PDB file of C-alpha atoms in Angstrom:
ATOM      1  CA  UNK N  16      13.684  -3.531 -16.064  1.00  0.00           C
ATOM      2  CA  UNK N  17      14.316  -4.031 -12.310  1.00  0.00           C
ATOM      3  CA  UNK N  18      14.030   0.039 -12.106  1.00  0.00           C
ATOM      4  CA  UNK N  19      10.540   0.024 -13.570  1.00  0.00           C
ATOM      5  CA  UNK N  20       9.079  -2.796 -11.704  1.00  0.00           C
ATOM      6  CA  UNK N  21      10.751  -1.042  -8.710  1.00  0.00           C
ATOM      7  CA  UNK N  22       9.039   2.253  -9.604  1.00  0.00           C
ATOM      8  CA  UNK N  23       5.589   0.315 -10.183  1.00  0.00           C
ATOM      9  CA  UNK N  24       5.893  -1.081  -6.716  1.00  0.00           C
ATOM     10  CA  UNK N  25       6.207   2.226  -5.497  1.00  0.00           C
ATOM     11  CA  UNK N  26       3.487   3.867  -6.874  1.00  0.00           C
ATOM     12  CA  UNK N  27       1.248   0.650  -5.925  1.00  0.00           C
ATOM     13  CA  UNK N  28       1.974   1.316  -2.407  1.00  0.00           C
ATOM     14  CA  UNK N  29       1.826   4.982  -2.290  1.00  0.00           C
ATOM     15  CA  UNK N  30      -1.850   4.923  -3.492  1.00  0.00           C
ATOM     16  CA  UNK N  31      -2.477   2.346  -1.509  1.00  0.00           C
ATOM     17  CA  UNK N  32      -1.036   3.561   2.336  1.00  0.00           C
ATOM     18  CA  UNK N  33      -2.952   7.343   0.764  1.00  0.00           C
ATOM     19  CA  UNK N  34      -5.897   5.103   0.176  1.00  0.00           C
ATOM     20  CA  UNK N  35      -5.899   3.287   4.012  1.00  0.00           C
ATOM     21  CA  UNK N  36      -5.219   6.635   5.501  1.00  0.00           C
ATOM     22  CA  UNK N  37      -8.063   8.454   4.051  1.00  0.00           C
ATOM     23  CA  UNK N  38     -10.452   5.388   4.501  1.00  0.00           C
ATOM     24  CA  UNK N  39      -9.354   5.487   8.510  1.00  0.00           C
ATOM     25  CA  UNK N  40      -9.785   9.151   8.387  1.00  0.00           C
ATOM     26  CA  UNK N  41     -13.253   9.038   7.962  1.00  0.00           C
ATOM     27  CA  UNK N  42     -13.316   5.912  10.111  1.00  0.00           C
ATOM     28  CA  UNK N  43     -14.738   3.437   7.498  1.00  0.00           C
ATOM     29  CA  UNK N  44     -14.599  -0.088   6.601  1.00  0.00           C
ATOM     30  CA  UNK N  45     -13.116  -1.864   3.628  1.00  0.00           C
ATOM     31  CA  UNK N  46     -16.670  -2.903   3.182  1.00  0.00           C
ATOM     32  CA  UNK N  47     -18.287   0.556   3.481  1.00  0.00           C
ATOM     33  CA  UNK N  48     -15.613   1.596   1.085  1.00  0.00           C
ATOM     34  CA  UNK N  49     -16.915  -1.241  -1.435  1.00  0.00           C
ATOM     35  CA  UNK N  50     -20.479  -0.484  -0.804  1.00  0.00           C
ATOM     36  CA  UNK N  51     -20.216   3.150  -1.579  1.00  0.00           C
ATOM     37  CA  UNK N  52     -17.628   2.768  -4.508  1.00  0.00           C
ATOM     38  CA  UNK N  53     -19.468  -0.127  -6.482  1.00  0.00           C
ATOM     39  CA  UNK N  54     -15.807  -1.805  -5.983  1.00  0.00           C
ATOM     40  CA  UNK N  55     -15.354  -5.303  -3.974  1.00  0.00           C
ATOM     41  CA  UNK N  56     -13.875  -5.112  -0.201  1.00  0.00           C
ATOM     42  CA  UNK N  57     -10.878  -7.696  -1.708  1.00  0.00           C
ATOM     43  CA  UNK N  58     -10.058  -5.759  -4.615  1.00  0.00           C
ATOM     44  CA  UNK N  59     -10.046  -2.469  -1.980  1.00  0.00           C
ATOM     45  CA  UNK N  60      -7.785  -4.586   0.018  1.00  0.00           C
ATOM     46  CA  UNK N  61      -5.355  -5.290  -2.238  1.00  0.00           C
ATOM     47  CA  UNK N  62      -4.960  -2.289  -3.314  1.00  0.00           C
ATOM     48  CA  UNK N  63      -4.266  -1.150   0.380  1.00  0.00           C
ATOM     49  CA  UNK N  64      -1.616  -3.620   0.109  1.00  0.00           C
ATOM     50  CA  UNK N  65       0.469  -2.734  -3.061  1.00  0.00           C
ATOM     51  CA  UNK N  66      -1.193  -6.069  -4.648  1.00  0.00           C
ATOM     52  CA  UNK N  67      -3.285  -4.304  -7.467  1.00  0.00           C
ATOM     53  CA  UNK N  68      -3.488  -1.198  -9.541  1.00  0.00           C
ATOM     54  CA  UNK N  69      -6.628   0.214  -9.669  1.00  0.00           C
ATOM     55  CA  UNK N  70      -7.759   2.255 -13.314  1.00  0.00           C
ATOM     56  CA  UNK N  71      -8.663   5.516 -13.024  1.00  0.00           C
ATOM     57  CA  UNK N  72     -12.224   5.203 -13.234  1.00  0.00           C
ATOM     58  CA  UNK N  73     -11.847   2.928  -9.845  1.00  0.00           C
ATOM     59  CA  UNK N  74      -9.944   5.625  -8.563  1.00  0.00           C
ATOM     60  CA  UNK N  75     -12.657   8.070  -9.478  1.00  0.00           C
ATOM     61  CA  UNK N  76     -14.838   5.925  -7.354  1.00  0.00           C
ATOM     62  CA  UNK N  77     -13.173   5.563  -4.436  1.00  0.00           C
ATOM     63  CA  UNK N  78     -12.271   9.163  -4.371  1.00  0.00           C
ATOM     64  CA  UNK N  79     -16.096   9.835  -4.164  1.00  0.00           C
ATOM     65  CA  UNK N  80     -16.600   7.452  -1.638  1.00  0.00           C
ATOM     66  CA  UNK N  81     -14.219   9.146   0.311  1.00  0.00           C
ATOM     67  CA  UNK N  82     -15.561  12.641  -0.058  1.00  0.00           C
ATOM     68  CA  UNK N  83     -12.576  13.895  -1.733  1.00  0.00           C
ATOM     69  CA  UNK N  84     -11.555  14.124  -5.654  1.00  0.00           C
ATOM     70  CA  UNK N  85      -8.907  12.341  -7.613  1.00  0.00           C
ATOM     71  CA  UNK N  86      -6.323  14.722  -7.022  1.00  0.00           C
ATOM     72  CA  UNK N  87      -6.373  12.997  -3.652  1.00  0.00           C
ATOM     73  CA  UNK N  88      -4.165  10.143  -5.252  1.00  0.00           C
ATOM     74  CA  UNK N  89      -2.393  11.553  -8.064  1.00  0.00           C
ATOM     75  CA  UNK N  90      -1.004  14.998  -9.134  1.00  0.00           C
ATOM     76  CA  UNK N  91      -1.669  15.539 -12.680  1.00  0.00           C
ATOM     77  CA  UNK N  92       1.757  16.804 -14.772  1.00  0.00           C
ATOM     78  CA  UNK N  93       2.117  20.186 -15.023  1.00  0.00           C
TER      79      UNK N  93
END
């Protein structure tokens, strides 16, 4: 059990520091973000910070707010 919350954690964060990077990339606020993804600027935020998961429909979203796709955040399996 400790192994899969580990593993959770580490996905959390890894779509979350991708999601900050890209977002200062294009030199945008969390607010911005929200406005263009239909998401709120706290529920952006946590996910910056590893403290929610977004679905992928969110994802979807905030890939197009970012100008780039899904594939952005996640690799699909092969």
């Amino acid at each position: 059990m400790i192994g899969s919350t580990r593993k959770q954690n580490t996905v959390k964060r890894t779509i979350g520091s991708l999601l900050k990077a890209r977002r200062s990339e294009c030199g945008l606020t969390l607010q911005e973000i929200a406005d263009r993804s239909g998401l709120s600027a706290a529920f952006i935020s946590q996910v910056e910070r590893g403290k929610a998961t977004p679905s992928i429909v969110s994802l979807i979203n905030l890939a197009k707010a970012l100008d780039t796709d899904i594939h952005y955040f996640i690799t699909p399996p092969a």
